[in-house]
Short mmCIF file of C-alpha atoms and ligand atoms in Angstrom, two decimals:
data_model
loop_
_atom_site.label_atom_id
_atom_site.label_comp_id
_atom_site.label_asym_id
_atom_site.label_seq_id
_atom_site.Cartn_x
_atom_site.Cartn_y
_atom_site.Cartn_z
CA MET A 63 5.82 -21.15 -30.29
CA LYS A 64 7.22 -20.31 -26.89
CA GLY A 65 7.97 -16.73 -27.97
CA ALA A 66 4.38 -16.12 -29.02
CA MET A 67 3.30 -16.33 -25.39
CA LYS A 68 5.86 -13.85 -24.06
CA MET A 69 4.16 -10.58 -23.28
CA PRO A 70 5.48 -7.40 -21.72
CA LYS A 71 4.56 -7.82 -18.07
CA LYS A 72 2.75 -5.00 -16.30
CA GLY A 73 3.37 -4.56 -12.58
CA ILE A 74 0.68 -4.90 -9.95
CA ILE A 75 -0.45 -2.34 -7.39
CA ALA A 76 -0.90 -3.66 -3.86
CA ILE A 77 -2.14 -1.53 -1.02
CA ILE A 78 -0.87 -2.39 2.42
CA SER A 79 -2.91 -1.01 5.31
CA GLY A 80 -3.12 -1.87 8.95
CA PHE A 81 -3.53 -0.35 12.37
CA SER A 82 -0.93 2.28 13.22
CA GLY A 83 1.81 0.30 14.98
CA ALA A 84 1.02 -2.99 13.22
CA GLY A 85 4.53 -2.96 11.78
CA LYS A 86 3.47 -2.43 8.18
CA GLY A 87 6.25 0.10 7.56
CA THR A 88 8.84 -2.48 8.60
CA VAL A 89 7.21 -5.19 6.51
CA VAL A 90 7.09 -2.92 3.46
CA ASN A 91 10.74 -1.85 3.88
CA GLU A 92 11.79 -5.49 4.08
CA LEU A 93 9.81 -6.32 0.92
CA VAL A 94 11.64 -3.53 -0.89
CA ARG A 95 15.05 -4.55 0.47
CA ARG A 96 14.74 -8.30 -0.08
CA TYR A 97 12.69 -8.52 -3.25
CA GLY A 98 13.00 -5.12 -4.99
CA TYR A 99 9.39 -3.94 -4.86
CA SER A 100 8.81 -0.26 -5.66
CA ILE A 101 7.27 1.80 -2.97
CA SER A 102 5.16 4.84 -3.55
CA ILE A 103 6.29 7.86 -1.54
CA SER A 104 3.30 9.75 -0.16
CA ALA A 105 2.81 13.44 0.40
CA THR A 106 1.74 14.55 3.87
CA THR A 107 1.16 17.63 5.98
CA ARG A 108 2.39 15.78 9.09
CA PRO A 109 5.67 17.26 10.38
CA PRO A 110 8.74 15.03 9.89
CA ARG A 111 9.69 12.75 12.80
CA ASP A 112 13.30 12.67 13.97
CA GLY A 113 15.41 11.04 11.26
CA GLU A 114 12.80 11.45 8.49
CA THR A 115 13.87 13.35 5.37
CA ASP A 116 11.85 15.01 2.63
CA GLY A 117 11.54 12.75 -0.42
CA LYS A 118 12.51 9.59 1.46
CA GLU A 119 9.78 8.65 3.95
CA TYR A 120 7.37 11.33 2.66
CA PHE A 121 7.18 14.52 0.63
CA PHE A 122 6.47 16.95 3.46
CA LYS A 123 4.03 19.66 2.36
CA THR A 124 2.27 22.63 3.87
CA ARG A 125 -1.51 22.47 3.97
CA GLU A 126 -1.67 25.01 1.11
CA GLU A 127 0.72 22.99 -1.06
CA PHE A 128 -1.25 19.80 -0.38
CA GLU A 129 -4.57 21.42 -1.24
CA GLN A 130 -3.02 22.67 -4.49
CA MET A 131 -2.03 19.07 -5.40
CA ILE A 132 -5.63 17.96 -4.77
CA LYS A 133 -6.94 20.76 -7.01
CA GLU A 134 -4.54 19.89 -9.82
CA GLY A 135 -5.56 16.19 -9.73
CA LYS A 136 -2.02 15.06 -8.90
CA LEU A 137 -3.09 12.49 -6.30
CA ILE A 138 -4.55 9.02 -6.87
CA GLU A 139 -6.17 9.31 -3.46
CA TYR A 140 -5.87 11.29 -0.29
CA ALA A 141 -7.28 11.18 3.21
CA LYS A 142 -7.22 13.04 6.47
CA TYR A 143 -5.72 10.93 9.23
CA VAL A 144 -5.51 12.17 12.84
CA ASP A 145 -5.44 15.90 11.88
CA ASN A 146 -3.17 15.65 8.82
CA TYR A 147 -3.53 15.06 5.10
CA TYR A 148 -1.84 12.07 3.42
CA GLY A 149 -1.96 11.32 -0.32
CA THR A 150 -0.44 9.25 -3.14
CA PRO A 151 1.15 11.10 -6.08
CA LYS A 152 -0.16 9.65 -9.35
CA ASP A 153 2.67 9.92 -11.91
CA TYR A 154 5.19 7.74 -10.12
CA VAL A 155 2.83 4.80 -9.53
CA ILE A 156 1.61 4.74 -13.13
CA SER A 157 5.12 4.91 -14.60
CA GLN A 158 6.35 2.10 -12.34
CA ILE A 159 3.60 -0.39 -13.22
CA ASN A 160 4.00 0.44 -16.91
CA ASN A 161 7.68 -0.48 -16.53
CA GLY A 162 6.72 -3.85 -15.06
CA LYS A 163 7.49 -2.99 -11.44
CA ASP A 164 5.20 -4.10 -8.62
CA VAL A 165 4.28 -1.09 -6.51
CA LEU A 166 3.33 -1.11 -2.85
CA LEU A 167 1.20 1.68 -1.41
CA GLU A 168 1.27 1.89 2.36
CA ILE A 169 -1.87 3.87 3.05
CA GLU A 170 -4.67 4.04 5.59
CA MET A 171 -8.16 2.68 5.06
CA GLN A 172 -10.11 5.62 3.65
CA GLY A 173 -7.51 6.11 0.92
CA ALA A 174 -7.25 2.38 0.26
CA LEU A 175 -10.96 2.06 -0.35
CA GLN A 176 -10.87 5.15 -2.61
CA VAL A 177 -8.17 3.57 -4.78
CA LYS A 178 -10.10 0.29 -4.97
CA GLU A 179 -13.11 2.21 -6.31
CA ASN A 180 -11.08 3.87 -9.04
CA PHE A 181 -8.83 0.88 -9.79
CA PRO A 182 -10.78 -2.33 -8.96
CA ASP A 183 -7.80 -4.52 -9.87
CA VAL A 184 -5.61 -3.33 -7.01
CA SER A 185 -5.18 -5.81 -4.17
CA LEU A 186 -5.93 -4.67 -0.65
CA VAL A 187 -3.88 -6.31 2.08
CA PHE A 188 -4.54 -5.61 5.75
CA ILE A 189 -1.83 -6.23 8.36
CA THR A 190 -2.85 -6.70 11.97
CA PRO A 191 -0.89 -7.41 15.14
CA PRO A 192 -2.01 -10.54 17.02
CA ASN A 193 -3.98 -8.47 19.58
CA ALA A 194 -4.70 -4.97 20.94
CA ALA A 195 -2.28 -5.14 23.88
CA GLU A 196 0.56 -5.94 21.49
CA LEU A 197 -0.40 -2.96 19.33
CA LYS A 198 -0.28 -0.60 22.32
CA LYS A 199 3.07 -2.03 23.38
CA ARG A 200 4.53 -1.47 19.91
CA LEU A 201 3.25 2.11 19.77
CA ILE A 202 4.74 2.89 23.20
CA ASN A 203 8.06 1.20 22.33
CA ARG A 204 8.30 3.14 19.07
CA GLY A 205 8.48 6.28 21.22
CA THR A 206 7.56 8.61 18.37
CA GLU A 207 4.12 9.74 19.56
CA THR A 208 2.74 11.35 22.70
CA THR A 209 0.33 9.38 24.93
CA ASP A 210 -2.49 11.52 23.60
CA ILE A 211 -1.71 10.62 19.97
CA ILE A 212 -1.24 6.94 20.89
CA ASP A 213 -4.71 6.93 22.43
CA LYS A 214 -6.12 8.58 19.29
CA ARG A 215 -4.43 5.98 17.10
CA ILE A 216 -5.84 3.12 19.19
CA ALA A 217 -9.31 4.67 19.06
CA ARG A 218 -8.90 4.87 15.29
CA ALA A 219 -7.88 1.17 15.22
CA VAL A 220 -11.13 0.25 16.96
CA GLU A 221 -13.08 2.11 14.23
CA GLU A 222 -10.99 0.47 11.53
CA CYS A 223 -11.89 -3.04 12.73
CA SER A 224 -15.30 -2.76 11.12
CA TYR A 225 -13.73 -2.17 7.70
CA MET A 226 -11.26 -5.04 7.77
CA ASP A 227 -13.64 -7.24 5.80
CA LYS A 228 -13.44 -4.83 2.84
CA TYR A 229 -9.87 -6.00 2.28
CA ASP A 230 -8.94 -8.85 -0.05
CA TYR A 231 -6.31 -10.36 2.25
CA ILE A 232 -5.69 -10.23 6.01
CA MET A 233 -2.23 -10.96 7.35
CA VAL A 234 -1.14 -11.26 11.00
CA ASN A 235 2.24 -9.71 11.78
CA ASP A 236 3.39 -11.69 14.79
CA ASP A 237 6.76 -12.90 13.54
CA LEU A 238 8.25 -10.28 11.18
CA ASP A 239 10.25 -12.68 9.03
CA LYS A 240 7.31 -15.02 8.53
CA CYS A 241 5.03 -12.11 7.67
CA VAL A 242 7.49 -10.75 5.05
CA VAL A 243 7.90 -14.14 3.35
CA GLN A 244 4.15 -14.80 3.33
CA MET A 245 3.49 -11.34 1.96
CA HIS A 246 5.97 -11.86 -0.90
CA GLU A 247 4.36 -15.20 -1.78
CA LEU A 248 0.94 -13.61 -1.71
CA LEU A 249 2.00 -10.66 -3.92
CA GLN A 250 3.62 -12.95 -6.47
CA SER A 251 0.52 -15.13 -6.64
CA ILE A 252 -1.54 -12.05 -7.59
CA HIS A 253 0.27 -12.01 -10.95
CA PHE A 254 -1.60 -15.20 -11.83
CA THR A 255 -5.13 -13.90 -11.23
CA LYS A 256 -7.16 -13.84 -14.43
CA ASN A 257 -7.34 -10.04 -14.52
CA ASN A 258 -3.55 -9.90 -14.57
CA GLN A 259 -3.35 -12.57 -17.26
CA ILE A 260 -5.61 -11.02 -19.88
CA GLN A 261 -2.82 -10.68 -22.45
CA LEU A 262 -1.80 -14.29 -21.83
CA ILE A 263 -5.39 -15.49 -22.23
CA GLU A 264 -5.59 -13.66 -25.57
CA SER A 265 -2.25 -14.94 -26.76
CA ILE A 266 -2.98 -18.57 -25.81
CA SER A 267 -6.41 -18.37 -27.43
CA SER A 268 -4.99 -17.00 -30.66
CA ASN A 269 -2.16 -19.52 -30.56
CA PHE A 270 -4.65 -22.38 -30.29
CA ARG A 271 -6.91 -20.94 -32.98
CA ASN A 272 -3.97 -20.68 -35.37
CA PHE A 273 -2.81 -24.19 -34.50
CA ILE A 274 -5.83 -26.01 -35.91
P1 5GP B 3 2.33 8.00 9.89
O1 5GP B 3 2.01 9.38 10.39
O2 5GP B 3 2.41 7.01 11.02
O3 5GP B 3 3.55 7.98 9.00
O4 5GP B 3 1.11 7.53 8.97
C1 5GP B 3 -0.19 7.59 9.47
C2 5GP B 3 -1.11 6.81 8.57
O5 5GP B 3 -1.18 7.42 7.28
C3 5GP B 3 -0.67 5.37 8.34
O6 5GP B 3 -1.79 4.52 8.53
C4 5GP B 3 -0.21 5.36 6.92
O7 5GP B 3 -0.42 4.10 6.31
C5 5GP B 3 -1.13 6.41 6.30
N1 5GP B 3 -0.62 6.97 5.05
C6 5GP B 3 0.66 7.19 4.67
N2 5GP B 3 0.71 7.66 3.43
C7 5GP B 3 -0.56 7.73 2.97
C8 5GP B 3 -1.16 8.15 1.71
O8 5GP B 3 -0.51 8.52 0.74
N3 5GP B 3 -2.52 8.10 1.65
C9 5GP B 3 -3.29 7.67 2.68
N4 5GP B 3 -4.59 7.65 2.48
N5 5GP B 3 -2.76 7.28 3.86
C10 5GP B 3 -1.42 7.31 4.01
#
């Protein structure tokens, strides 16, 4: 009877957001490296930073190319963030979850809430640093943005605070290792929510019906 309960497992989609500088990129990379999660590669009109390559961190697009992708319905969601477009290409995410892979989307709030509207089963996880001073320190230490952009990103973080309660889970990234382990445990537990166990519910029910 054991076999009757084995079902092809579909992957989950989890959206990871957080203030710019919260360390979510590092957390996500560690989740991929340690546990083999799939990561969706976004398209953006932001110019590449030093060391970033097309197709790895992002698909770098011109504004015209990006607007064409919007028109053709190739994005699950998109948003404008500090003067640039960012969006999630649809085909890759769908094929990964159909192949049983768990997919992480590292996207900002507007986009995250858009996806939740279209796909209510996705899990929204928000990563925050322990406090604002730590966030500023991390942004300065990263050394990838001008002071002007850092200020804009902090101002954006203040706005984002009022949307944190729209997320399903809130995680503090103080100690990286602890945050990565907790995140993995959380993501694995999502597989057991009833919406992700519908096939199992049906199979158990039919198994019990046939048993009597
Ligand atoms: P950055 O320029 O630092 O790489 O990213 C800026 C912000 O854009 C981050 O908050 C990041 O999570 C978000 N972002 C990256 N890719 C996407 C995407 O595909 N869609 C949306 N909505 N936001 C994204």
